[in-house]
Amino acid sequence: RKEVEQDPGPFNVPEGATVAFNCTYSNSASQSFFWYRQDCRKEPKLLMSVYSSGNEDGRFTAQLNRASQYISLLIRDSKLSDSATYLCVVNTNNNDMRFGAGTRLTVKP
Amino acid sequence: DAGVTQSPTHLIKTRGQQVTLRCSPISGHKSVSWYQQVLGQGPQFIFQYYEKEERGRGNFPDRFSARQFPNYSSELNVNALLLGDSALYLCASSLGPHSSKTQYFGPGTRLLVL
């Protein structure tokens, strides 16, 4: 079993749609959680950290369920510019960031 | 402010050769991490350095080594290159070594091994 698993996608949605990505992790000692986005042939960029209480940043909402070792990302009112690969990232105490394989999103007009 | 910079941007090598990749972190950042990203996969952690000391190592063979200099820049060396080493090599910098610190990635070096 991979340490961080994500929906492989691809997700193809129309503009304005709501889309949700899921991620599970295997190491119960994981401490920090993030969502990064990566555009084609570019470097990953931090989208948002994920906190236990859940957090929102504009159209983006992240949730963490430690008991189920599950992280989610919800994007509301999708824009064309949201098209990218979304990477789930989990960190243990030994500073080893583990990335999922990513979920590809395409938002269409 | 300049972001993380990496050089070279692209590199072509043949099997058995050695390669050195370079990274300059964001000014004020003392931690540098290296990742390997093969096509269709997420980045895989190779090393983390903080204050010139190795703070973390991923599951990579001893052919991979790295170091950090007094100015916090870093080099990643790969010896005896294999075809499977072809990948995007990403460097990320952060303020400190703690796992909660946000990492900022450079544009990467694309390595092709023939």
Short mmCIF file of C-alpha atoms in Angstrom, two decimals:
data_model
loop_
_atom_site.label_atom_id
_atom_site.label_comp_id
_atom_site.label_asym_id
_atom_site.label_seq_id
_atom_site.Cartn_x
_atom_site.Cartn_y
_atom_site.Cartn_z
CA ARG A 1 0.00 0.00 0.00
CA LYS A 2 1.30 3.45 -0.92
CA GLU A 3 1.88 5.86 1.95
CA VAL A 4 -0.28 8.54 0.36
CA GLU A 5 -3.03 7.58 -2.05
CA GLN A 6 -5.19 9.88 -4.13
CA ASP A 7 -8.03 9.55 -6.61
CA PRO A 8 -6.09 9.18 -9.86
CA GLY A 9 -8.60 11.15 -11.93
CA PRO A 10 -8.64 12.74 -14.35
CA PHE A 11 -11.58 14.89 -13.32
CA ASN A 12 -13.19 16.78 -16.19
CA VAL A 13 -15.75 19.31 -14.96
CA PRO A 14 -17.56 22.33 -16.42
CA GLU A 15 -16.91 25.83 -15.18
CA GLY A 16 -18.85 26.58 -12.03
CA ALA A 17 -18.95 22.97 -10.87
CA THR A 18 -18.00 21.79 -7.41
CA VAL A 19 -15.35 19.07 -7.29
CA ALA A 20 -13.89 17.10 -4.40
CA PHE A 21 -10.60 15.25 -4.16
CA ASN A 22 -9.81 12.57 -1.59
CA CYS A 23 -6.53 11.43 -0.12
CA THR A 24 -5.68 8.71 2.40
CA TYR A 25 -2.42 8.20 4.25
CA SER A 26 -1.03 5.14 5.99
CA ASN A 27 1.29 6.57 8.67
CA SER A 28 -0.72 7.38 11.78
CA ALA A 29 2.24 9.38 13.12
CA SER A 30 1.82 11.97 10.37
CA GLN A 31 1.85 15.49 11.73
CA SER A 32 1.32 18.00 8.94
CA PHE A 33 -0.85 17.97 5.87
CA PHE A 34 -0.93 20.10 2.75
CA TRP A 35 -2.45 20.43 -0.68
CA TYR A 36 -0.15 21.59 -3.48
CA ARG A 37 -1.08 22.31 -7.07
CA GLN A 38 1.20 21.63 -10.00
CA ASP A 39 0.64 23.07 -13.45
CA CYS A 40 1.90 21.19 -16.48
CA ARG A 41 5.72 21.21 -16.60
CA LYS A 42 5.91 23.54 -13.59
CA GLU A 43 6.95 23.13 -9.98
CA PRO A 44 4.45 22.35 -7.20
CA LYS A 45 3.07 25.36 -5.37
CA LEU A 46 1.42 25.36 -1.96
CA LEU A 47 -2.34 25.68 -2.22
CA MET A 48 -3.17 25.37 1.45
CA SER A 49 -2.24 23.69 4.69
CA VAL A 50 -4.81 21.36 6.21
CA TYR A 51 -5.78 21.75 9.85
CA SER A 52 -7.63 19.36 12.12
CA SER A 53 -10.59 21.71 12.43
CA GLY A 54 -10.85 22.10 8.68
CA ASN A 55 -10.03 25.33 6.89
CA GLU A 56 -11.27 27.41 4.03
CA ASP A 57 -9.54 29.78 1.65
CA GLY A 58 -11.97 31.41 -0.73
CA ARG A 59 -13.43 28.72 -2.97
CA PHE A 60 -11.19 26.03 -1.47
CA THR A 61 -12.01 23.97 1.62
CA ALA A 62 -9.72 21.38 3.16
CA GLN A 63 -10.73 18.77 5.71
CA LEU A 64 -8.71 16.34 7.83
CA ASN A 65 -9.99 13.24 9.56
CA ARG A 66 -7.19 11.83 11.69
CA ALA A 67 -9.18 8.83 12.86
CA SER A 68 -9.79 7.71 9.29
CA GLN A 69 -6.42 9.06 8.04
CA TYR A 70 -8.22 10.93 5.31
CA ILE A 71 -7.82 14.37 3.76
CA SER A 72 -10.09 16.09 1.32
CA LEU A 73 -10.09 19.18 -0.88
CA LEU A 74 -13.27 20.80 -2.11
CA ILE A 75 -13.25 23.36 -4.90
CA ARG A 76 -16.43 25.36 -5.40
CA ASP A 77 -17.37 27.39 -8.49
CA SER A 78 -14.53 25.93 -10.57
CA LYS A 79 -12.62 28.29 -12.85
CA LEU A 80 -10.68 27.46 -16.00
CA SER A 81 -7.56 28.51 -14.11
CA ASP A 82 -8.13 25.73 -11.57
CA SER A 83 -7.04 23.19 -14.18
CA ALA A 84 -3.92 21.55 -12.73
CA THR A 85 -2.73 18.48 -10.87
CA TYR A 86 -3.51 18.55 -7.14
CA LEU A 87 -0.99 16.85 -4.87
CA CYS A 88 -1.80 15.64 -1.37
CA VAL A 89 1.23 15.92 0.94
CA VAL A 90 1.74 14.34 4.34
CA ASN A 91 4.62 15.01 6.71
CA THR A 92 5.88 12.90 9.57
CA ASN A 93 8.09 14.16 12.35
CA ASN A 94 11.23 13.19 10.49
CA ASN A 95 10.72 15.98 7.93
CA ASP A 96 10.00 13.49 5.18
CA MET A 97 7.29 14.96 2.99
CA ARG A 98 5.33 12.24 1.22
CA PHE A 99 3.47 13.22 -1.91
CA GLY A 100 0.56 11.43 -3.49
CA ALA A 101 0.70 10.77 -7.22
CA GLY A 102 -1.69 13.67 -7.81
CA THR A 103 -5.18 14.11 -9.18
CA ARG A 104 -5.52 15.84 -12.50
CA LEU A 105 -8.35 18.36 -12.90
CA THR A 106 -9.50 19.89 -16.16
CA VAL A 107 -12.14 22.61 -16.01
CA LYS A 108 -13.89 23.14 -19.33
CA PRO A 109 -15.87 26.14 -20.61
CA ASP B 1 12.49 38.77 -3.84
CA ALA B 2 13.93 35.96 -5.92
CA GLY B 3 12.42 32.55 -5.42
CA VAL B 4 14.27 29.25 -5.35
CA THR B 5 16.62 28.95 -8.29
CA GLN B 6 18.03 25.79 -9.81
CA SER B 7 20.63 25.10 -12.45
CA PRO B 8 20.87 23.82 -15.05
CA THR B 9 17.28 23.78 -16.30
CA HIS B 10 17.87 20.81 -18.59
CA LEU B 11 20.60 18.20 -18.79
CA ILE B 12 21.31 15.19 -20.98
CA LYS B 13 23.74 12.54 -19.76
CA THR B 14 24.62 8.98 -20.68
CA ARG B 15 24.50 5.92 -18.48
CA GLY B 16 27.40 5.67 -16.05
CA GLN B 17 28.11 9.39 -15.99
CA GLN B 18 27.90 11.63 -12.98
CA VAL B 19 25.80 14.75 -12.58
CA THR B 20 25.71 17.72 -10.19
CA LEU B 21 22.59 19.81 -9.77
CA ARG B 22 22.55 23.13 -7.96
CA CYS B 23 19.99 25.00 -5.89
CA SER B 24 19.85 28.42 -4.26
CA PRO B 25 17.16 28.84 -1.62
CA ILE B 26 15.01 31.87 -0.97
CA SER B 27 16.97 34.52 0.93
CA GLY B 28 16.67 33.83 4.65
CA HIS B 29 15.75 30.18 4.22
CA LYS B 30 18.16 27.77 5.86
CA SER B 31 16.61 24.45 4.88
CA VAL B 32 16.87 22.82 1.46
CA SER B 33 15.20 19.61 0.37
CA TRP B 34 15.65 17.62 -2.82
CA TYR B 35 12.98 15.60 -4.62
CA GLN B 36 12.81 13.39 -7.68
CA GLN B 37 9.65 13.48 -9.79
CA VAL B 38 9.18 10.96 -12.57
CA LEU B 39 6.44 11.47 -15.14
CA GLY B 40 2.98 10.78 -13.79
CA GLN B 41 4.07 10.56 -10.17
CA GLY B 42 4.34 12.92 -7.24
CA PRO B 43 7.74 14.13 -6.05
CA GLN B 44 9.76 11.64 -3.98
CA PHE B 45 11.85 12.91 -1.10
CA ILE B 46 15.62 12.41 -1.47
CA PHE B 47 17.33 14.61 1.15
CA GLN B 48 16.80 17.48 3.53
CA TYR B 49 19.62 19.74 4.75
CA TYR B 50 19.44 22.35 7.46
CA GLU B 51 22.36 24.44 8.62
CA LYS B 52 24.67 22.31 6.47
CA GLU B 53 23.65 19.10 8.19
CA GLU B 54 21.62 16.27 6.73
CA ARG B 55 18.28 16.15 8.56
CA GLY B 56 16.46 13.60 6.49
CA ARG B 57 17.06 10.98 3.81
CA GLY B 58 14.60 9.20 1.60
CA ASN B 59 14.83 5.71 0.16
CA PHE B 60 17.45 6.35 -2.51
CA PRO B 61 20.69 4.44 -3.18
CA ASP B 62 24.10 5.69 -2.10
CA ARG B 63 24.72 6.91 -5.66
CA PHE B 64 22.74 9.96 -4.54
CA SER B 65 24.50 12.44 -2.29
CA ALA B 66 24.10 16.08 -1.40
CA ARG B 67 25.63 18.87 0.58
CA GLN B 68 24.76 22.35 1.77
CA PHE B 69 27.14 25.27 1.75
CA PRO B 70 27.60 28.10 4.30
CA ASN B 71 25.41 30.36 2.13
CA TYR B 72 22.67 27.66 2.34
CA SER B 73 22.85 26.78 -1.34
CA SER B 74 22.97 23.09 -2.08
CA GLU B 75 24.21 20.54 -4.59
CA LEU B 76 22.77 17.15 -5.42
CA ASN B 77 25.18 14.63 -6.92
CA VAL B 78 24.20 11.45 -8.68
CA ASN B 79 26.90 8.95 -9.64
CA ALA B 80 26.80 6.05 -12.09
CA LEU B 81 23.64 7.31 -13.77
CA LEU B 82 20.97 4.80 -14.77
CA LEU B 83 18.22 5.23 -17.34
CA GLY B 84 15.74 5.24 -14.45
CA ASP B 85 17.33 8.38 -13.02
CA SER B 86 15.68 10.37 -15.82
CA ALA B 87 13.31 12.70 -14.00
CA LEU B 88 12.58 16.23 -12.87
CA TYR B 89 14.73 17.07 -9.85
CA LEU B 90 13.14 19.62 -7.60
CA CYS B 91 14.70 21.66 -4.86
CA ALA B 92 12.57 23.21 -2.13
CA SER B 93 13.54 25.68 0.55
CA SER B 94 11.95 26.53 3.87
CA LEU B 95 12.70 28.67 6.89
CA GLY B 96 13.45 25.74 9.15
CA PRO B 97 13.59 21.98 9.26
CA HIS B 98 10.31 21.38 11.02
CA SER B 99 7.77 19.41 9.05
CA SER B 100 5.16 22.12 9.43
CA LYS B 101 7.22 24.75 7.63
CA THR B 102 6.00 25.58 4.15
CA GLN B 103 8.31 24.46 1.39
CA TYR B 104 8.79 26.57 -1.73
CA PHE B 105 9.87 24.76 -4.86
CA GLY B 106 12.25 25.82 -7.57
CA PRO B 107 11.49 25.24 -11.27
CA GLY B 108 13.48 22.02 -11.29
CA THR B 109 16.19 20.46 -13.43
CA ARG B 110 15.04 18.04 -16.12
CA LEU B 111 17.57 15.21 -16.40
CA LEU B 112 17.51 12.81 -19.31
CA VAL B 113 19.80 9.78 -19.15
CA LEU B 114 20.43 8.04 -22.47
#
